[in-house]
Amino acid sequence: MKTKDIHFLIMVVVVIGFLLVLSMTGRQRYLTQTPPHLSAASDVECFSCHDEGKQFPMTKEHPLRKKNCRQCHRFEKK
């Protein structure tokens, strides 16, 4: 094998390893088991409490503002 091939394979392994570590780490974003969360069927219902000026607004740093809430926030597996 050529040196370039070995370097390429090492980089592929490093990138795949890095992506694997990123996919396995991070904070779980579970919804609390409260009646409003259990009954919310759409993002509109989420924003009735979590929009600006509401009781529990999202922070300015919240990623993907005004997107699909259930994409990240899920009910905890039992």
Coordinates of N, CA and C in Angstrom, one line a residue:
M1 N 0.8 -1.2 0.0 CA 0.0 0.0 0.0 C 0.9 1.2 0.0
K2 N 0.4 2.2 -0.7 CA 1.1 3.5 -0.7 C 0.9 4.3 0.6
T3 N 1.8 5.2 0.9 CA 1.7 6.1 2.0 C 0.4 6.9 2.0
K4 N 0.0 7.4 0.8 CA -1.2 8.2 0.6 C -2.4 7.4 1.0
D5 N -2.4 6.1 0.6 CA -3.6 5.2 0.9 C -3.7 5.0 2.4
I6 N -2.6 4.8 3.1 CA -2.6 4.6 4.5 C -3.1 5.9 5.2
H7 N -2.6 7.1 4.8 CA -3.1 8.3 5.4 C -4.6 8.5 5.2
F8 N -5.0 8.2 4.0 CA -6.5 8.3 3.7 C -7.3 7.4 4.6
L9 N -6.9 6.1 4.8 CA -7.6 5.2 5.6 C -7.6 5.7 7.1
I10 N -6.5 6.2 7.5 CA -6.4 6.7 8.9 C -7.4 7.9 9.1
M11 N -7.5 8.8 8.1 CA -8.4 9.9 8.2 C -9.9 9.4 8.2
V12 N -10.2 8.4 7.4 CA -11.5 7.9 7.3 C -11.9 7.3 8.7
V13 N -11.0 6.5 9.3 CA -11.3 5.9 10.6 C -11.4 7.0 11.6
V14 N -10.6 8.1 11.6 CA -10.7 9.2 12.6 C -12.1 9.9 12.4
V15 N -12.5 10.2 11.2 CA -13.7 10.9 11.0 C -14.9 10.0 11.4
I16 N -14.9 8.8 11.1 CA -16.0 7.9 11.5 C -16.0 7.7 13.0
G17 N -14.9 7.6 13.6 CA -14.8 7.5 15.1 C -15.3 8.8 15.7
F18 N -15.0 10.0 15.2 CA -15.4 11.2 15.7 C -17.0 11.4 15.6
L19 N -17.5 11.0 14.5 CA -19.0 11.0 14.3 C -19.7 10.1 15.2
L20 N -19.1 8.9 15.4 CA -19.7 7.9 16.3 C -19.7 8.5 17.7
V21 N -18.6 9.1 18.2 CA -18.6 9.7 19.5 C -19.6 10.8 19.6
L22 N -19.8 11.6 18.6 CA -20.7 12.7 18.7 C -22.2 12.2 18.7
S23 N -22.4 11.1 18.0 CA -23.8 10.5 18.0 C -24.2 9.9 19.3
M24 N -23.2 9.5 20.1 CA -23.4 8.7 21.3 C -23.4 9.7 22.6
T25 N -22.9 10.9 22.4 CA -22.9 11.8 23.5 C -24.0 12.9 23.4
G26 N -24.1 13.7 24.4 CA -25.1 14.7 24.3 C -26.2 14.5 25.3
R27 N -26.9 15.5 25.7 CA -27.9 15.5 26.7 C -29.2 15.0 26.1
Q28 N -29.9 14.1 26.8 CA -31.2 13.6 26.4 C -32.2 14.7 26.6
R29 N -33.1 14.9 25.6 CA -34.1 15.9 25.7 C -35.5 15.3 25.8
Y30 N -35.8 14.8 27.0 CA -37.1 14.2 27.2 C -38.1 15.2 27.7
L31 N -39.3 15.0 27.3 CA -40.4 15.9 27.7 C -40.8 15.4 29.1
T32 N -41.2 16.3 30.0 CA -41.8 15.9 31.2 C -43.2 15.3 31.0
Q33 N -43.6 14.4 31.9 CA -44.9 13.7 31.7 C -46.0 14.5 32.3
T34 N -46.2 15.8 31.9 CA -47.3 16.6 32.4 C -48.4 16.6 31.4
P35 N -49.6 16.9 31.8 CA -50.8 16.9 30.9 C -50.6 17.7 29.6
P36 N -50.1 18.9 29.7 CA -49.9 19.7 28.5 C -49.0 19.0 27.5
H37 N -47.9 18.4 28.0 CA -47.0 17.7 27.1 C -47.6 16.4 26.5
L38 N -48.4 15.7 27.3 CA -49.0 14.5 26.9 C -50.0 14.7 25.8
S39 N -50.7 15.9 25.9 CA -51.8 16.1 24.9 C -51.4 17.0 23.7
A40 N -50.2 17.5 23.7 CA -49.7 18.4 22.6 C -49.5 17.5 21.4
A41 N -50.2 17.9 20.3 CA -50.2 17.1 19.1 C -49.4 17.8 18.0
S42 N -49.2 19.1 18.2 CA -48.5 19.9 17.2 C -47.6 21.0 17.8
D43 N -46.7 21.6 17.0 CA -45.8 22.6 17.5 C -46.6 23.8 17.9
V44 N -47.8 24.1 17.4 CA -48.6 25.2 17.8 C -48.9 25.1 19.3
E45 N -49.2 23.9 19.7 CA -49.5 23.7 21.1 C -48.3 23.9 22.0
C46 N -47.1 23.5 21.5 CA -45.9 23.7 22.2 C -45.6 25.2 22.4
F47 N -45.8 26.0 21.3 CA -45.5 27.4 21.4 C -46.6 28.2 22.2
S48 N -47.7 27.5 22.6 CA -48.7 28.2 23.4 C -48.1 28.5 24.8
C49 N -47.1 27.7 25.2 CA -46.4 27.9 26.5 C -44.9 28.4 26.3
H50 N -44.3 28.0 25.2 CA -42.8 28.1 25.0 C -42.5 29.2 24.0
D51 N -43.4 30.1 23.6 CA -43.1 31.2 22.7 C -42.6 32.4 23.5
E52 N -42.1 33.4 22.9 CA -41.6 34.6 23.6 C -42.8 35.3 24.3
G53 N -42.6 35.7 25.5 CA -43.6 36.3 26.3 C -44.5 35.4 27.0
K54 N -44.4 34.1 26.8 CA -45.2 33.1 27.5 C -44.6 32.6 28.8
Q55 N -45.3 31.7 29.4 CA -44.9 31.2 30.7 C -43.5 30.6 30.8
F56 N -43.1 29.8 29.8 CA -41.8 29.1 29.7 C -41.2 29.3 28.4
P57 N -40.7 30.6 28.1 CA -40.1 30.8 26.7 C -38.8 30.1 26.5
M58 N -38.6 29.8 25.2 CA -37.3 29.2 24.8 C -36.2 30.3 25.0
T59 N -35.0 29.8 25.2 CA -33.9 30.8 25.3 C -33.5 31.2 23.9
K60 N -32.8 32.3 23.8 CA -32.3 32.8 22.5 C -31.3 31.8 21.8
E61 N -30.6 31.0 22.7 CA -29.6 30.1 22.2 C -30.2 28.8 21.7
H62 N -31.5 28.6 21.9 CA -32.2 27.3 21.5 C -32.0 27.1 20.0
P63 N -31.4 25.9 19.7 CA -31.2 25.6 18.3 C -32.6 25.3 17.6
L64 N -32.6 25.5 16.3 CA -33.7 25.2 15.4 C -35.0 25.8 16.0
R65 N -35.0 27.1 16.3 CA -36.2 27.8 16.8 C -37.3 27.7 15.7
K66 N -38.5 27.5 16.2 CA -39.7 27.5 15.3 C -39.7 26.3 14.3
K67 N -39.0 25.2 14.7 CA -39.0 24.0 13.8 C -39.8 22.9 14.5
N68 N -39.6 21.7 14.1 CA -40.3 20.6 14.6 C -39.8 20.2 16.0
C69 N -40.6 20.5 17.0 CA -40.2 20.3 18.4 C -39.9 18.8 18.7
R70 N -40.7 17.9 18.1 CA -40.6 16.5 18.4 C -39.4 15.8 17.7
Q71 N -38.7 16.6 16.9 CA -37.5 16.1 16.2 C -36.4 15.9 17.3
C72 N -36.4 16.7 18.3 CA -35.4 16.5 19.4 C -36.0 16.1 20.7
H73 N -37.1 16.7 21.0 CA -37.8 16.4 22.3 C -38.7 15.3 22.2
R74 N -38.5 14.2 23.0 CA -39.3 13.0 22.9 C -39.7 12.6 24.3
F75 N -40.7 11.7 24.4 CA -41.1 11.1 25.6 C -40.1 10.0 26.0
E76 N -39.8 10.0 27.3 CA -38.8 9.0 27.8 C -39.3 7.6 27.6
K77 N -38.3 6.8 27.2 CA -38.7 5.3 27.0 C -38.8 4.7 28.4
K78 N -39.8 3.8 28.5 CA -40.0 3.2 29.8 C -39.6 1.7 29.7

